[in-house]
mmCIF file of C-alpha atoms and ligand atoms in Angstrom:
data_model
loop_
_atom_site.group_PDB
_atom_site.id
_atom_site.type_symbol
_atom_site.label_atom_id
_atom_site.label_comp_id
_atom_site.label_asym_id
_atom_site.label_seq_id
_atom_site.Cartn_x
_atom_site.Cartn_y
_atom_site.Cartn_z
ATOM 1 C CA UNK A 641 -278.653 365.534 -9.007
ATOM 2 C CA UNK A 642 -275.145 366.795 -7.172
ATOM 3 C CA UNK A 643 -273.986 369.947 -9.716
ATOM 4 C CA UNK A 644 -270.453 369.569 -9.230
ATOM 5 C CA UNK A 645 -270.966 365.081 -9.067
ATOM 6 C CA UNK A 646 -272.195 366.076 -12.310
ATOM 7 C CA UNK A 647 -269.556 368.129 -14.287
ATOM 8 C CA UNK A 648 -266.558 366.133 -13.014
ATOM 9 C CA UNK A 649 -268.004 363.607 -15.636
ATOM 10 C CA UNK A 650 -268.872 365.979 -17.813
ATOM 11 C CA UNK A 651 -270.474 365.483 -21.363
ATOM 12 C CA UNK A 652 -269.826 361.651 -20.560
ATOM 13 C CA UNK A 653 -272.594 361.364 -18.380
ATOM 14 C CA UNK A 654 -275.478 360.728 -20.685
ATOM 15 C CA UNK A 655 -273.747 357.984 -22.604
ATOM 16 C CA UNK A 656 -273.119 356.967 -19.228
ATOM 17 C CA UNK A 657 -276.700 357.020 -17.881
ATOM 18 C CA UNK A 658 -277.691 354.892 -21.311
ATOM 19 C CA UNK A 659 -274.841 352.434 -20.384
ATOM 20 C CA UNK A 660 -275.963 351.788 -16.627
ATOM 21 C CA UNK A 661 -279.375 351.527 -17.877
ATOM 22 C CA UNK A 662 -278.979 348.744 -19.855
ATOM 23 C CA UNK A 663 -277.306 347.160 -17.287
ATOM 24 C CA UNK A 664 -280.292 348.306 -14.759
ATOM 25 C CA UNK A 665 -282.116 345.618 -17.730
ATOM 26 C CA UNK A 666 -279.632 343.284 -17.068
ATOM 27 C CA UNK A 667 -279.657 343.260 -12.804
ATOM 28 C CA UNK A 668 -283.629 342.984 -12.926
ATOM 29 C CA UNK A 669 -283.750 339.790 -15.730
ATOM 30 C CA UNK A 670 -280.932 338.245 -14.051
ATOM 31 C CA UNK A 671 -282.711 338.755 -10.622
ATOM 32 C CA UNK A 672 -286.277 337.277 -11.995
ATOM 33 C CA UNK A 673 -284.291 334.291 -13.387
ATOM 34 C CA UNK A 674 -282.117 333.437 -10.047
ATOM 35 C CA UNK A 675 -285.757 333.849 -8.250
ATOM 36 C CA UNK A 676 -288.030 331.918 -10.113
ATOM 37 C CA UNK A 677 -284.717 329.495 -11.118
ATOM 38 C CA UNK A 678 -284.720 328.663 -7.378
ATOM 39 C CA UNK A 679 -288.430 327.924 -6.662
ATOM 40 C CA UNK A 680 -288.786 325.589 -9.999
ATOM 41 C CA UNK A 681 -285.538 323.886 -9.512
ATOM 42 C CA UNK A 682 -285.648 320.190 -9.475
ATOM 43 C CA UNK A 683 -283.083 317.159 -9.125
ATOM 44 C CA UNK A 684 -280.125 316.015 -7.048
ATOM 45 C CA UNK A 685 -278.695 319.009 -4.750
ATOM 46 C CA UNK A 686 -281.625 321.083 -5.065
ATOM 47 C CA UNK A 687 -281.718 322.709 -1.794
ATOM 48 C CA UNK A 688 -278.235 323.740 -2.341
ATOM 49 C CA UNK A 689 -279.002 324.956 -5.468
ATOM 50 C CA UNK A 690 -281.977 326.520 -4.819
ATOM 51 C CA UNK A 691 -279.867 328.597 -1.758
ATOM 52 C CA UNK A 692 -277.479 329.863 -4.178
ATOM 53 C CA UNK A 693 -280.147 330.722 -6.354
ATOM 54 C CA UNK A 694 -281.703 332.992 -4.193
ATOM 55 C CA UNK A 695 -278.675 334.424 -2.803
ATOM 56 C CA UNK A 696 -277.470 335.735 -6.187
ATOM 57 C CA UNK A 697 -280.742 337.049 -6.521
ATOM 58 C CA UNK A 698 -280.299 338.729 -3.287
ATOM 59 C CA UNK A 699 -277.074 340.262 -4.956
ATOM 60 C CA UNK A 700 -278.483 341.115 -8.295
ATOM 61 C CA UNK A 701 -280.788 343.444 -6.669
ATOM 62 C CA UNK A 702 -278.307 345.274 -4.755
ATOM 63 C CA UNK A 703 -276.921 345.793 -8.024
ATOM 64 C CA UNK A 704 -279.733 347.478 -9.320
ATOM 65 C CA UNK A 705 -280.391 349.762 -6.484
ATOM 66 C CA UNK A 706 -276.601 351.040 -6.865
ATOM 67 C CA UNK A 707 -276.914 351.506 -10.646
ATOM 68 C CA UNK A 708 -279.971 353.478 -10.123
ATOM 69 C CA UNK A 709 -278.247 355.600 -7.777
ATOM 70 C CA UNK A 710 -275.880 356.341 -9.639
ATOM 71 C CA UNK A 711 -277.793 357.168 -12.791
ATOM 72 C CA UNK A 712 -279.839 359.313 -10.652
ATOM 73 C CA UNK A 713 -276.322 360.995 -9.650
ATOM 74 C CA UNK A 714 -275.600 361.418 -12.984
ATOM 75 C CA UNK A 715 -278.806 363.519 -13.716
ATOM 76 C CA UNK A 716 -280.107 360.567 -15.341
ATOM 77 C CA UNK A 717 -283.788 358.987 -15.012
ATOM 78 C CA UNK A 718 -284.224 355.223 -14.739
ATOM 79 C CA UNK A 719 -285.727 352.934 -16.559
ATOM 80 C CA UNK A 720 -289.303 353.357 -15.416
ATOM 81 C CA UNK A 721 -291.196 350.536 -17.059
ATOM 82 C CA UNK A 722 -290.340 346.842 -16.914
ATOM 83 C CA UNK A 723 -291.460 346.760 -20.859
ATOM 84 C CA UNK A 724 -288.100 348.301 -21.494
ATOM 85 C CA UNK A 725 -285.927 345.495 -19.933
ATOM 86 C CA UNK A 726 -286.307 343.538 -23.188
ATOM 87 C CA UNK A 727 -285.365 346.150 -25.339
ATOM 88 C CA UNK A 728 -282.460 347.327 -23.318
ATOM 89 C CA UNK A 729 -280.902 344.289 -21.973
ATOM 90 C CA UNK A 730 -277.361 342.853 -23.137
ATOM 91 C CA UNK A 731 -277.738 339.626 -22.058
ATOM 92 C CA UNK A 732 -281.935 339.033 -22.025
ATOM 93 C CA UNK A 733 -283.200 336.384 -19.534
ATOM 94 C CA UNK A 734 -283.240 332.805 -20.311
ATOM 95 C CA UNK A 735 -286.824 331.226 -19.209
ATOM 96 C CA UNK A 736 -285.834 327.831 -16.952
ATOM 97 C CA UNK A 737 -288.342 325.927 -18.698
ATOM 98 C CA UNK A 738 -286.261 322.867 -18.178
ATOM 99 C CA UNK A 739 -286.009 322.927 -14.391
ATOM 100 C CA UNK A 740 -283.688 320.327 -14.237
ATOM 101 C CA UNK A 741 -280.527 321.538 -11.602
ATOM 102 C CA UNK A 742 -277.941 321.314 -14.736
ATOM 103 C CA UNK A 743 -279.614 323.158 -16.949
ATOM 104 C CA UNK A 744 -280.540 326.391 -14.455
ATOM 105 C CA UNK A 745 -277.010 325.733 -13.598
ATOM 106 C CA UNK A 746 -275.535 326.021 -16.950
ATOM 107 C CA UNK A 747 -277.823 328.819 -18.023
ATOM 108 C CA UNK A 748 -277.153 330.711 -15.246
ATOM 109 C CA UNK A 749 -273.436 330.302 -15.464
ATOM 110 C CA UNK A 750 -273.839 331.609 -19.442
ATOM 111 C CA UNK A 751 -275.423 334.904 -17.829
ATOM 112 C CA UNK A 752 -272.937 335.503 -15.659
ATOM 113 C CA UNK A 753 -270.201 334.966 -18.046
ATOM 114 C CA UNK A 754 -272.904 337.972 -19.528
ATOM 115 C CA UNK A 755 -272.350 340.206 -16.634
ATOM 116 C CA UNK A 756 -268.740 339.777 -16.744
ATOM 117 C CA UNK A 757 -268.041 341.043 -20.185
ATOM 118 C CA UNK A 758 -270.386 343.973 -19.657
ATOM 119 C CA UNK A 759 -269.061 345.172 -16.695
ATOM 120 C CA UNK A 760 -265.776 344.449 -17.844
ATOM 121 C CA UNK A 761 -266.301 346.513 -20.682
ATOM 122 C CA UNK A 762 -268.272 349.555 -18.406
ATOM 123 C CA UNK A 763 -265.078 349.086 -15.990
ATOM 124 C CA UNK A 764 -262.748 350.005 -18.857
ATOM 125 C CA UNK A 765 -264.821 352.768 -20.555
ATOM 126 C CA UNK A 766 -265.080 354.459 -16.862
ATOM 127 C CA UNK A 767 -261.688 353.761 -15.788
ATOM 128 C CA UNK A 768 -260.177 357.306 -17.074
ATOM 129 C CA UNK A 769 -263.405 359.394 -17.061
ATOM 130 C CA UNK A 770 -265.489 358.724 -14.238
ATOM 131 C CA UNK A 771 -263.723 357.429 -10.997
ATOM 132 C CA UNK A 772 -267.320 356.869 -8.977
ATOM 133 C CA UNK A 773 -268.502 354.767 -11.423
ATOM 134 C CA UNK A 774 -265.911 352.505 -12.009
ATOM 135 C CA UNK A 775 -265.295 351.780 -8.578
ATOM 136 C CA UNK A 776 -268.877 350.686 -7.864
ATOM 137 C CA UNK A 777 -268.696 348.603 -11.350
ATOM 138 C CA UNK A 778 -265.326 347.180 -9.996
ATOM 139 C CA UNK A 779 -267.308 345.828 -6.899
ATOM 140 C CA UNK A 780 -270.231 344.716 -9.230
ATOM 141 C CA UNK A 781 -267.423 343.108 -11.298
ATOM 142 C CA UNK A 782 -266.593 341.296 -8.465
ATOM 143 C CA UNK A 783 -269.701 339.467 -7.571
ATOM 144 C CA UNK A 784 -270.400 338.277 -10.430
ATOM 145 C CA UNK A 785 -267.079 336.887 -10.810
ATOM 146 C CA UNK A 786 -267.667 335.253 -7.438
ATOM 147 C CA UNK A 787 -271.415 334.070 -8.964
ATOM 148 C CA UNK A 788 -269.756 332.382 -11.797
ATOM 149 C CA UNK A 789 -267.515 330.489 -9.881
ATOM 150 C CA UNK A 790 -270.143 329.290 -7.188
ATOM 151 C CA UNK A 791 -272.460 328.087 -9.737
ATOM 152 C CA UNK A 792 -269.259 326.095 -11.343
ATOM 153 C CA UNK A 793 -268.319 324.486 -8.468
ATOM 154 C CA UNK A 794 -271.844 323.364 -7.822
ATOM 155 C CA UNK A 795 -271.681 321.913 -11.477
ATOM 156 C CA UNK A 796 -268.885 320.257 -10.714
ATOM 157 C CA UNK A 797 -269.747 318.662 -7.443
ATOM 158 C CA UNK A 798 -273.272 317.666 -9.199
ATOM 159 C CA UNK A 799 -271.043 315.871 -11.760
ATOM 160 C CA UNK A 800 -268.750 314.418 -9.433
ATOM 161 C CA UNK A 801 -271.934 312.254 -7.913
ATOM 162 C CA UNK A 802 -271.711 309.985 -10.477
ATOM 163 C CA UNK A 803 -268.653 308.458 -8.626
ATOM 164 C CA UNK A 804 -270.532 307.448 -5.746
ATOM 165 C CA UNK A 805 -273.090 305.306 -7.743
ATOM 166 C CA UNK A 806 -269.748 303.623 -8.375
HETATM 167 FE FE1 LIG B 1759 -275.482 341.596 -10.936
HETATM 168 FE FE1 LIG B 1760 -274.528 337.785 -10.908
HETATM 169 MG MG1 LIG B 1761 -272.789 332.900 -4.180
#
């Protein structure tokens, strides 16, 4: 832990630690769901899908190694057992027992939408306390923003095939 990094957040930082912890939960469901989502996925444009998929997943785990370093920044410990995922997340993990490409679609879109009114909320709370923070949840913020529109254009293109059936 940097002293000073420390006390320029000052008696903010554990509520802060709890706060990027829970969205430590979120990174690591979200990434489990994107992986498995892409090997199970079945139906028209699933190898597009499925690269997507695993891309986001790709990105969800970056996210997780910056939160972490950040918490450990902060003084903070991280969450050391995958038990407390379930217990911390905000937007808990959606099982793509129905591995048809709409439905992973969809329910990945509704996690995203997730992501983006957490770290919405995290980018607010931050924005006049903690200036690292919020600039690494601004460029979280970001991706997902950019994961909820890819997997909405790939809804839409999926339902634009019914055209060429004619
Ligand atoms: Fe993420
Ligand atoms: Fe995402
Ligand atoms: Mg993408």
């Amino acid at each position: 832990m940097g002293k000073k990094g420390r006390e320029i957040v000052g008696e903010f930082a554990d509520e802060l630690v709890s706060m990027l912890n829970r969205a430590l939960a979120d990174e690591w469901l979200a990434y489990y769901q994107y992986w498995v989502g892409a090997k199970v996925v079945m139906g028209p444009m699933k190898g597009e899908v499925a690269a997507e998929l695993i891309e986001h997943a790709t990105d969800e785990l970056r996210h997780a190694d910056m939160l972490v370093n950040r918490i450990l920044q902060l003084g903070g410990t991280p969450l050391l057992n995958p038990k407390d995922w379930f217990d911390q997340t905000n937007c808990g993990y959606d099982p793509p027992e129905d591995p048809f490409v709409r439905k992973i679609l969809e329910q990945n879109i509704a996690g995203e939408q997730c992501a983006i009114d957490t770290y919405n909320k995290i980018q607010e709370l931050t924005r006049e306390r903690d200036p690292v923070t919020y600039s690494m949840v601004v460029q979280i913020l970001q991706d997902e923003v950019e994961h909820e529109e890819d997997l909405q254009s790939l809804l839409e293109d999926l339902n634009n095939l019914r055209f060429l059936r004619g």
